[in-house]
Structure formats: structure tokens, C-alpha cells
Amino acid sequence: MAAISVCLIGKENVIKEGIKSLLVRNGFDIMADFDGLEKVPAEIKENEIANLVISIDEETDALSKNIFKLRSIYPQSRIVIISGNTETSVIMSAFDAGVDGLILKDISCDGLIGSLKLAAAG
């Protein structure tokens, strides 16, 4: 199986670095790493398209807006949010906005890798 290319977005550096290390150890290819959604360019080049866009959610209030923005930048990618918020309304609004997966932060490492592989596969 070919490596899954990933764009990783998040301001929580300790969590993001831990996820990045876990992904690399499990055969994912980190092709982009941004310190927050505002750092993501408005357009990407053809060679910058990631199979999977992973955003570590910091701002629940703007989650839907952020997903719409990611979807406009990465229309062909699978978008996954890693969040600590378990409110049903937040989760439903994320899926209404077009997210492909929402993973809670308290998941095990093996569960996270398995979930991301499933999301990348569609």
C-alpha cells in the first residue's frame, strides 16, 4: 500500500508533534504542517494535494467555517478533525459542513492510526 500523504494543521504543538511522530512511524507521509488554519495558503499546487487533511481542533465555535475553508482548499482530500468536544450539536455541524471524520482526542494510538487509514480509504 502506498504511503498516505497528510497535511497536518494545529496550534497545539505538543499534541501535533506527538501525532506527527505517530503518523511517520506508521508509514504516513507528512507533506505539509501548518501552525493553525490561518497559516494554510488559500490555494495549493497540484503537487501539494494531500490524501488526508488532519486538523487538530482548537476553536469549536468556528468549526463549521473552518471545515468549509479546508474543503475549498483541499476539495479532493479527506478531511478529519481531531477534537476533544463531544457535544452532539458540534459533531453534527462538523458533518453537515463536509468533514469526512471526527476523532476524539482521547482515542488510543492504534485506534487513531486505524481510524485515519479508514478515513483516507474513504
Short mmCIF file of N, CA, C and O in Angstrom, two decimals:
data_model
loop_
_atom_site.label_atom_id
_atom_site.label_comp_id
_atom_site.label_asym_id
_atom_site.label_seq_id
_atom_site.Cartn_x
_atom_site.Cartn_y
_atom_site.Cartn_z
N MET A 1 0.84 -1.18 0.00
CA MET A 1 0.00 0.00 0.00
C MET A 1 0.89 1.25 0.00
O MET A 1 1.86 1.35 0.74
N ALA A 2 0.54 2.20 -0.82
CA ALA A 2 1.31 3.46 -0.90
C ALA A 2 1.10 4.28 0.37
O ALA A 2 0.07 4.17 1.03
N ALA A 3 2.10 5.08 0.68
CA ALA A 3 2.00 5.95 1.86
C ALA A 3 0.85 6.92 1.69
O ALA A 3 0.55 7.38 0.58
N ILE A 4 0.19 7.23 2.78
CA ILE A 4 -0.90 8.20 2.78
C ILE A 4 -0.28 9.57 3.03
O ILE A 4 0.38 9.78 4.05
N SER A 5 -0.47 10.49 2.09
CA SER A 5 0.09 11.83 2.25
C SER A 5 -0.85 12.65 3.13
O SER A 5 -2.07 12.58 3.01
N VAL A 6 -0.25 13.43 4.03
CA VAL A 6 -1.01 14.14 5.06
C VAL A 6 -0.64 15.62 5.11
O VAL A 6 0.54 15.96 5.02
N CYS A 7 -1.64 16.44 5.27
CA CYS A 7 -1.47 17.84 5.65
C CYS A 7 -1.95 17.93 7.09
O CYS A 7 -3.10 17.60 7.39
N LEU A 8 -1.09 18.35 8.00
CA LEU A 8 -1.40 18.40 9.42
C LEU A 8 -1.53 19.87 9.84
O LEU A 8 -0.64 20.68 9.56
N ILE A 9 -2.63 20.19 10.51
CA ILE A 9 -2.89 21.57 10.92
C ILE A 9 -3.22 21.60 12.40
O ILE A 9 -4.07 20.84 12.87
N GLY A 10 -2.58 22.48 13.15
CA GLY A 10 -2.91 22.62 14.56
C GLY A 10 -1.96 23.55 15.28
O GLY A 10 -0.79 23.65 14.93
N LYS A 11 -2.49 24.22 16.28
CA LYS A 11 -1.69 25.16 17.08
C LYS A 11 -1.13 24.51 18.34
O LYS A 11 -0.22 25.03 18.95
N GLU A 12 -1.71 23.39 18.74
CA GLU A 12 -1.29 22.73 19.97
C GLU A 12 -0.05 21.90 19.67
O GLU A 12 -0.14 20.72 19.33
N ASN A 13 1.13 22.52 19.79
CA ASN A 13 2.36 21.92 19.31
C ASN A 13 2.70 20.58 19.92
O ASN A 13 3.17 19.68 19.22
N VAL A 14 2.50 20.39 21.20
CA VAL A 14 2.84 19.12 21.83
C VAL A 14 1.97 18.01 21.25
O VAL A 14 2.46 16.94 20.87
N ILE A 15 0.69 18.26 21.14
CA ILE A 15 -0.22 17.27 20.58
C ILE A 15 0.09 17.04 19.10
O ILE A 15 0.19 15.90 18.64
N LYS A 16 0.29 18.12 18.36
CA LYS A 16 0.58 17.99 16.93
C LYS A 16 1.88 17.23 16.69
O LYS A 16 1.94 16.37 15.82
N GLU A 17 2.92 17.53 17.45
CA GLU A 17 4.19 16.83 17.28
C GLU A 17 4.05 15.35 17.63
O GLU A 17 4.66 14.49 16.98
N GLY A 18 3.27 15.04 18.65
CA GLY A 18 3.03 13.64 19.01
C GLY A 18 2.30 12.90 17.90
O GLY A 18 2.65 11.77 17.55
N ILE A 19 1.27 13.53 17.33
CA ILE A 19 0.53 12.93 16.23
C ILE A 19 1.44 12.77 15.01
O ILE A 19 1.43 11.73 14.35
N LYS A 20 2.24 13.78 14.72
CA LYS A 20 3.15 13.71 13.58
C LYS A 20 4.12 12.53 13.74
O LYS A 20 4.33 11.76 12.80
N SER A 21 4.71 12.39 14.90
CA SER A 21 5.63 11.30 15.16
C SER A 21 4.94 9.94 14.99
O SER A 21 5.49 9.02 14.38
N LEU A 22 3.74 9.82 15.51
CA LEU A 22 2.96 8.60 15.39
C LEU A 22 2.66 8.28 13.92
O LEU A 22 2.78 7.13 13.49
N LEU A 23 2.28 9.30 13.16
CA LEU A 23 1.97 9.09 11.75
C LEU A 23 3.20 8.64 10.97
O LEU A 23 3.13 7.68 10.19
N VAL A 24 4.33 9.29 11.18
CA VAL A 24 5.56 8.94 10.46
C VAL A 24 5.97 7.50 10.79
O VAL A 24 6.35 6.74 9.90
N ARG A 25 5.87 7.12 12.06
CA ARG A 25 6.23 5.74 12.47
C ARG A 25 5.32 4.70 11.84
O ARG A 25 5.68 3.53 11.76
N ASN A 26 4.13 5.14 11.41
CA ASN A 26 3.17 4.21 10.83
C ASN A 26 3.01 4.36 9.32
O ASN A 26 2.00 3.96 8.75
N GLY A 27 4.01 4.95 8.67
CA GLY A 27 4.06 4.96 7.22
C GLY A 27 3.32 6.09 6.53
O GLY A 27 3.19 6.08 5.31
N PHE A 28 2.84 7.08 7.26
CA PHE A 28 2.20 8.23 6.64
C PHE A 28 3.28 9.20 6.19
O PHE A 28 4.36 9.24 6.76
N ASP A 29 2.99 9.97 5.15
CA ASP A 29 3.94 10.94 4.61
C ASP A 29 3.43 12.34 4.92
O ASP A 29 2.42 12.76 4.37
N ILE A 30 4.10 13.05 5.82
CA ILE A 30 3.70 14.42 6.18
C ILE A 30 4.21 15.35 5.09
O ILE A 30 5.39 15.63 5.00
N MET A 31 3.31 15.84 4.24
CA MET A 31 3.73 16.71 3.15
C MET A 31 3.54 18.18 3.47
O MET A 31 4.11 19.03 2.79
N ALA A 32 2.74 18.49 4.49
CA ALA A 32 2.55 19.88 4.92
C ALA A 32 2.21 19.89 6.39
O ALA A 32 1.56 18.98 6.90
N ASP A 33 2.67 20.93 7.08
CA ASP A 33 2.44 21.09 8.52
C ASP A 33 2.25 22.57 8.79
O ASP A 33 3.16 23.36 8.57
N PHE A 34 1.04 22.94 9.23
CA PHE A 34 0.73 24.35 9.46
C PHE A 34 0.35 24.59 10.91
O PHE A 34 -0.36 23.80 11.51
N ASP A 35 0.83 25.70 11.47
CA ASP A 35 0.54 26.08 12.85
C ASP A 35 -0.78 26.85 12.91
O ASP A 35 -0.81 28.02 13.28
N GLY A 36 -1.84 26.22 12.52
CA GLY A 36 -3.16 26.83 12.57
C GLY A 36 -3.73 27.05 11.18
O GLY A 36 -2.99 27.16 10.20
N LEU A 37 -5.03 27.11 11.10
CA LEU A 37 -5.73 27.24 9.83
C LEU A 37 -5.38 28.54 9.11
O LEU A 37 -5.31 28.57 7.88
N GLU A 38 -5.11 29.59 9.86
CA GLU A 38 -4.78 30.87 9.22
C GLU A 38 -3.46 30.82 8.47
O GLU A 38 -3.18 31.67 7.63
N LYS A 39 -2.63 29.82 8.74
CA LYS A 39 -1.34 29.67 8.05
C LYS A 39 -1.45 28.86 6.75
O LYS A 39 -0.51 28.81 5.97
N VAL A 40 -2.61 28.23 6.54
CA VAL A 40 -2.80 27.43 5.33
C VAL A 40 -3.02 28.37 4.15
O VAL A 40 -3.87 29.27 4.22
N PRO A 41 -2.28 28.21 3.06
CA PRO A 41 -2.48 29.09 1.91
C PRO A 41 -3.87 28.93 1.32
O PRO A 41 -4.47 27.86 1.42
N ALA A 42 -4.39 29.96 0.70
CA ALA A 42 -5.74 29.93 0.13
C ALA A 42 -5.84 29.00 -1.06
O ALA A 42 -6.93 28.54 -1.41
N GLU A 43 -4.73 28.73 -1.70
CA GLU A 43 -4.69 27.81 -2.84
C GLU A 43 -3.49 26.90 -2.69
O GLU A 43 -2.47 27.29 -2.12
N ILE A 44 -3.61 25.71 -3.24
CA ILE A 44 -2.48 24.79 -3.23
C ILE A 44 -2.15 24.38 -4.66
O ILE A 44 -3.00 24.44 -5.54
N LYS A 45 -0.91 23.95 -4.87
CA LYS A 45 -0.48 23.48 -6.17
C LYS A 45 -0.86 22.02 -6.33
O LYS A 45 -1.08 21.31 -5.34
N GLU A 46 -0.89 21.57 -7.56
CA GLU A 46 -1.27 20.18 -7.86
C GLU A 46 -0.42 19.18 -7.08
O GLU A 46 -0.93 18.19 -6.58
N ASN A 47 0.86 19.44 -6.93
CA ASN A 47 1.75 18.51 -6.22
C ASN A 47 1.64 18.61 -4.70
O ASN A 47 2.32 17.90 -3.99
N GLU A 48 0.79 19.50 -4.20
CA GLU A 48 0.61 19.67 -2.76
C GLU A 48 -0.70 19.06 -2.25
O GLU A 48 -1.04 19.22 -1.10
N ILE A 49 -1.40 18.36 -3.13
CA ILE A 49 -2.68 17.76 -2.72
C ILE A 49 -2.40 16.58 -1.80
O ILE A 49 -1.66 15.65 -2.16
N ALA A 50 -2.99 16.60 -0.63
CA ALA A 50 -2.81 15.52 0.34
C ALA A 50 -3.99 14.56 0.25
O ALA A 50 -5.10 14.97 -0.04
N ASN A 51 -3.72 13.27 0.52
CA ASN A 51 -4.81 12.30 0.62
C ASN A 51 -5.70 12.63 1.81
O ASN A 51 -6.91 12.44 1.77
N LEU A 52 -5.07 13.11 2.87
CA LEU A 52 -5.75 13.31 4.14
C LEU A 52 -5.34 14.64 4.76
O LEU A 52 -4.15 14.93 4.85
N VAL A 53 -6.31 15.44 5.15
CA VAL A 53 -6.06 16.69 5.86
C VAL A 53 -6.53 16.47 7.29
O VAL A 53 -7.69 16.15 7.53
N ILE A 54 -5.62 16.63 8.23
CA ILE A 54 -5.94 16.42 9.65
C ILE A 54 -5.83 17.76 10.36
O ILE A 54 -4.77 18.38 10.36
N SER A 55 -6.92 18.19 10.96
CA SER A 55 -6.93 19.43 11.72
C SER A 55 -7.19 19.13 13.18
O SER A 55 -8.17 18.46 13.52
N ILE A 56 -6.28 19.59 14.03
CA ILE A 56 -6.47 19.44 15.47
C ILE A 56 -7.28 20.64 15.91
O ILE A 56 -6.83 21.78 15.84
N ASP A 57 -8.52 20.39 16.31
CA ASP A 57 -9.49 21.44 16.57
C ASP A 57 -9.14 22.22 17.82
O ASP A 57 -9.02 21.67 18.90
N GLU A 58 -9.00 23.54 17.65
CA GLU A 58 -8.78 24.42 18.79
C GLU A 58 -9.99 25.32 19.01
O GLU A 58 -10.22 25.80 20.10
N GLU A 59 -10.75 25.58 17.96
CA GLU A 59 -11.84 26.55 18.02
C GLU A 59 -13.16 25.91 17.64
O GLU A 59 -13.53 25.89 16.48
N THR A 60 -13.88 25.41 18.62
CA THR A 60 -15.15 24.76 18.36
C THR A 60 -16.17 25.73 17.77
O THR A 60 -16.95 25.36 16.91
N ASP A 61 -16.12 26.98 18.18
CA ASP A 61 -17.11 27.96 17.71
C ASP A 61 -17.03 28.17 16.20
O ASP A 61 -18.02 28.45 15.55
N ALA A 62 -15.86 28.03 15.63
CA ALA A 62 -15.67 28.28 14.20
C ALA A 62 -15.47 26.98 13.41
O ALA A 62 -15.03 27.02 12.27
N LEU A 63 -15.82 25.86 13.99
CA LEU A 63 -15.53 24.57 13.38
C LEU A 63 -16.14 24.44 11.98
O LEU A 63 -15.45 24.09 11.03
N SER A 64 -17.41 24.74 11.83
CA SER A 64 -18.07 24.62 10.52
C SER A 64 -17.40 25.52 9.49
O SER A 64 -17.13 25.10 8.36
N LYS A 65 -17.13 26.76 9.87
CA LYS A 65 -16.48 27.70 8.97
C LYS A 65 -15.10 27.19 8.57
O LYS A 65 -14.71 27.27 7.40
N ASN A 66 -14.37 26.63 9.52
CA ASN A 66 -13.04 26.09 9.24
C ASN A 66 -13.10 24.91 8.28
O ASN A 66 -12.26 24.77 7.40
N ILE A 67 -14.10 24.05 8.45
CA ILE A 67 -14.26 22.90 7.56
C ILE A 67 -14.58 23.36 6.15
O ILE A 67 -14.01 22.85 5.17
N PHE A 68 -15.46 24.34 6.02
CA PHE A 68 -15.78 24.88 4.69
C PHE A 68 -14.51 25.44 4.02
O PHE A 68 -14.28 25.23 2.83
N LYS A 69 -13.68 26.13 4.81
CA LYS A 69 -12.43 26.69 4.27
C LYS A 69 -11.50 25.56 3.82
O LYS A 69 -10.95 25.61 2.71
N LEU A 70 -11.33 24.54 4.64
CA LEU A 70 -10.47 23.42 4.27
C LEU A 70 -11.00 22.71 3.03
O LEU A 70 -10.23 22.33 2.15
N ARG A 71 -12.31 22.55 2.96
CA ARG A 71 -12.92 21.87 1.81
C ARG A 71 -12.68 22.67 0.53
O ARG A 71 -12.46 22.09 -0.54
N SER A 72 -12.68 24.00 0.63
CA SER A 72 -12.44 24.81 -0.56
C SER A 72 -10.98 24.74 -1.01
O SER A 72 -10.68 24.81 -2.20
N ILE A 73 -10.05 24.58 -0.06
CA ILE A 73 -8.63 24.50 -0.39
C ILE A 73 -8.25 23.09 -0.83
O ILE A 73 -7.46 22.91 -1.76
N TYR A 74 -8.81 22.09 -0.19
CA TYR A 74 -8.49 20.69 -0.45
C TYR A 74 -9.76 19.93 -0.87
O TYR A 74 -10.23 19.05 -0.16
N PRO A 75 -10.33 20.25 -2.03
CA PRO A 75 -11.61 19.63 -2.41
C PRO A 75 -11.52 18.13 -2.66
O PRO A 75 -12.52 17.43 -2.50
N GLN A 76 -10.35 17.61 -3.00
CA GLN A 76 -10.21 16.18 -3.32
C GLN A 76 -9.71 15.36 -2.12
O GLN A 76 -9.64 14.15 -2.21
N SER A 77 -9.37 16.00 -1.04
CA SER A 77 -8.80 15.31 0.11
C SER A 77 -9.89 14.90 1.09
O SER A 77 -10.96 15.49 1.15
N ARG A 78 -9.58 13.90 1.88
CA ARG A 78 -10.42 13.53 3.02
C ARG A 78 -10.03 14.45 4.16
O ARG A 78 -8.85 14.66 4.42
N ILE A 79 -11.02 14.99 4.85
CA ILE A 79 -10.76 15.92 5.95
C ILE A 79 -11.20 15.28 7.26
O ILE A 79 -12.36 14.85 7.39
N VAL A 80 -10.29 15.23 8.21
CA VAL A 80 -10.55 14.66 9.52
C VAL A 80 -10.22 15.70 10.58
O VAL A 80 -9.19 16.35 10.53
N ILE A 81 -11.11 15.83 11.54
CA ILE A 81 -10.90 16.72 12.68
C ILE A 81 -10.60 15.87 13.91
O ILE A 81 -11.29 14.88 14.15
N ILE A 82 -9.58 16.24 14.66
CA ILE A 82 -9.30 15.61 15.95
C ILE A 82 -9.73 16.62 17.00
O ILE A 82 -9.21 17.73 17.03
N SER A 83 -10.69 16.24 17.82
CA SER A 83 -11.30 17.19 18.75
C SER A 83 -11.52 16.56 20.12
O SER A 83 -11.65 15.35 20.25
N GLY A 84 -11.62 17.42 21.10
CA GLY A 84 -11.95 16.99 22.44
C GLY A 84 -13.41 17.24 22.78
O GLY A 84 -13.89 16.88 23.85
N ASN A 85 -14.14 17.83 21.85
CA ASN A 85 -15.53 18.20 22.09
C ASN A 85 -16.47 17.06 21.75
O ASN A 85 -16.44 16.55 20.63
N THR A 86 -17.30 16.66 22.71
CA THR A 86 -18.22 15.54 22.50
C THR A 86 -19.67 16.01 22.38
O THR A 86 -20.58 15.18 22.38
N GLU A 87 -19.89 17.32 22.25
CA GLU A 87 -21.26 17.81 22.12
C GLU A 87 -21.85 17.36 20.79
O GLU A 87 -21.26 17.55 19.73
N THR A 88 -23.02 16.75 20.87
CA THR A 88 -23.68 16.24 19.67
C THR A 88 -23.88 17.32 18.63
O THR A 88 -23.67 17.09 17.43
N SER A 89 -24.27 18.52 19.04
CA SER A 89 -24.51 19.60 18.08
C SER A 89 -23.23 19.99 17.33
O SER A 89 -23.26 20.27 16.13
N VAL A 90 -22.10 19.97 18.01
CA VAL A 90 -20.81 20.29 17.38
C VAL A 90 -20.44 19.20 16.38
O VAL A 90 -20.02 19.48 15.25
N ILE A 91 -20.61 17.96 16.77
CA ILE A 91 -20.28 16.84 15.89
C ILE A 91 -21.18 16.85 14.65
O ILE A 91 -20.70 16.70 13.52
N MET A 92 -22.47 17.07 14.84
CA MET A 92 -23.40 17.12 13.72
C MET A 92 -23.08 18.27 12.78
O MET A 92 -23.13 18.13 11.56
N SER A 93 -22.74 19.44 13.33
CA SER A 93 -22.41 20.58 12.47
C SER A 93 -21.13 20.33 11.68
O SER A 93 -21.00 20.78 10.54
N ALA A 94 -20.20 19.58 12.25
CA ALA A 94 -18.96 19.24 11.53
C ALA A 94 -19.29 18.38 10.32
O ALA A 94 -18.80 18.62 9.22
N PHE A 95 -20.14 17.39 10.50
CA PHE A 95 -20.51 16.52 9.38
C PHE A 95 -21.39 17.26 8.37
O PHE A 95 -21.25 17.06 7.16
N ASP A 96 -22.24 18.14 8.84
CA ASP A 96 -23.04 18.97 7.93
C ASP A 96 -22.15 19.86 7.08
O ASP A 96 -22.48 20.18 5.93
N ALA A 97 -21.01 20.28 7.62
CA ALA A 97 -20.08 21.16 6.90
C ALA A 97 -19.19 20.39 5.92
O ALA A 97 -18.47 21.00 5.15
N GLY A 98 -19.23 19.06 5.97
CA GLY A 98 -18.49 18.27 4.99
C GLY A 98 -17.26 17.56 5.48
O GLY A 98 -16.45 17.09 4.67
N VAL A 99 -17.09 17.43 6.78
CA VAL A 99 -15.94 16.70 7.30
C VAL A 99 -16.13 15.20 7.00
O VAL A 99 -17.25 14.70 6.95
N ASP A 100 -15.03 14.51 6.74
CA ASP A 100 -15.10 13.07 6.45
C ASP A 100 -14.97 12.22 7.71
O ASP A 100 -15.34 11.06 7.71
N GLY A 101 -14.41 12.80 8.77
CA GLY A 101 -14.27 12.07 10.01
C GLY A 101 -13.99 13.01 11.17
O GLY A 101 -13.39 14.06 10.98
N LEU A 102 -14.47 12.63 12.34
CA LEU A 102 -14.20 13.39 13.56
C LEU A 102 -13.74 12.38 14.60
O LEU A 102 -14.46 11.42 14.90
N ILE A 103 -12.53 12.56 15.09
CA ILE A 103 -11.92 11.63 16.04
C ILE A 103 -11.71 12.36 17.35
O ILE A 103 -11.17 13.47 17.38
N LEU A 104 -12.13 11.74 18.44
CA LEU A 104 -11.95 12.35 19.75
C LEU A 104 -10.51 12.20 20.22
O LEU A 104 -9.85 11.18 19.96
N LYS A 105 -10.01 13.21 20.92
CA LYS A 105 -8.61 13.25 21.36
C LYS A 105 -8.25 12.13 22.33
O LYS A 105 -7.08 11.81 22.48
N ASP A 106 -9.22 11.53 22.98
CA ASP A 106 -8.90 10.50 23.97
C ASP A 106 -8.80 9.10 23.36
O ASP A 106 -8.75 8.10 24.08
N ILE A 107 -8.69 8.99 22.05
CA ILE A 107 -8.57 7.70 21.37
C ILE A 107 -7.17 7.12 21.59
O ILE A 107 -6.20 7.86 21.80
N SER A 108 -7.06 5.80 21.52
CA SER A 108 -5.74 5.17 21.65
C SER A 108 -4.93 5.42 20.38
O SER A 108 -5.47 5.77 19.33
N CYS A 109 -3.63 5.24 20.47
CA CYS A 109 -2.76 5.43 19.31
C CYS A 109 -3.13 4.47 18.18
O CYS A 109 -3.22 4.87 17.02
N ASP A 110 -3.34 3.20 18.51
CA ASP A 110 -3.72 2.23 17.49
C ASP A 110 -5.08 2.59 16.88
O ASP A 110 -5.27 2.46 15.68
N GLY A 111 -6.00 3.03 17.71
CA GLY A 111 -7.31 3.45 17.22
C GLY A 111 -7.22 4.64 16.30
O GLY A 111 -7.91 4.71 15.27
N LEU A 112 -6.34 5.59 16.63
CA LEU A 112 -6.15 6.77 15.79
C LEU A 112 -5.60 6.38 14.42
O LEU A 112 -6.13 6.80 13.39
N ILE A 113 -4.58 5.56 14.40
CA ILE A 113 -3.98 5.15 13.13
C ILE A 113 -5.01 4.38 12.29
O ILE A 113 -5.16 4.63 11.10
N GLY A 114 -5.73 3.46 12.91
CA GLY A 114 -6.75 2.71 12.18
C GLY A 114 -7.84 3.61 11.63
O GLY A 114 -8.28 3.46 10.49
N SER A 115 -8.29 4.56 12.43
CA SER A 115 -9.33 5.50 12.01
C SER A 115 -8.87 6.38 10.85
O SER A 115 -9.62 6.63 9.91
N LEU A 116 -7.62 6.84 10.91
CA LEU A 116 -7.08 7.68 9.84
C LEU A 116 -6.91 6.89 8.55
O LEU A 116 -7.18 7.40 7.46
N LYS A 117 -6.50 5.63 8.65
CA LYS A 117 -6.40 4.79 7.45
C LYS A 117 -7.77 4.56 6.83
O LYS A 117 -7.91 4.60 5.60
N LEU A 118 -8.77 4.35 7.66
CA LEU A 118 -10.14 4.17 7.15
C LEU A 118 -10.64 5.45 6.48
O LEU A 118 -11.24 5.40 5.40
N ALA A 119 -10.37 6.59 7.10
CA ALA A 119 -10.81 7.86 6.53
C ALA A 119 -10.13 8.11 5.18
O ALA A 119 -10.77 8.52 4.22
N ALA A 120 -8.83 7.81 5.09
CA ALA A 120 -8.10 8.01 3.85
C ALA A 120 -8.61 7.09 2.75
O ALA A 120 -8.63 7.46 1.58
N ALA A 121 -9.08 5.91 3.14
CA ALA A 121 -9.60 4.95 2.17
C ALA A 121 -11.00 5.31 1.70
O ALA A 121 -11.49 4.79 0.70
N GLY A 122 -11.64 6.21 2.42
CA GLY A 122 -12.97 6.65 2.02
C GLY A 122 -14.07 5.97 2.79
O GLY A 122 -15.22 6.01 2.51
#
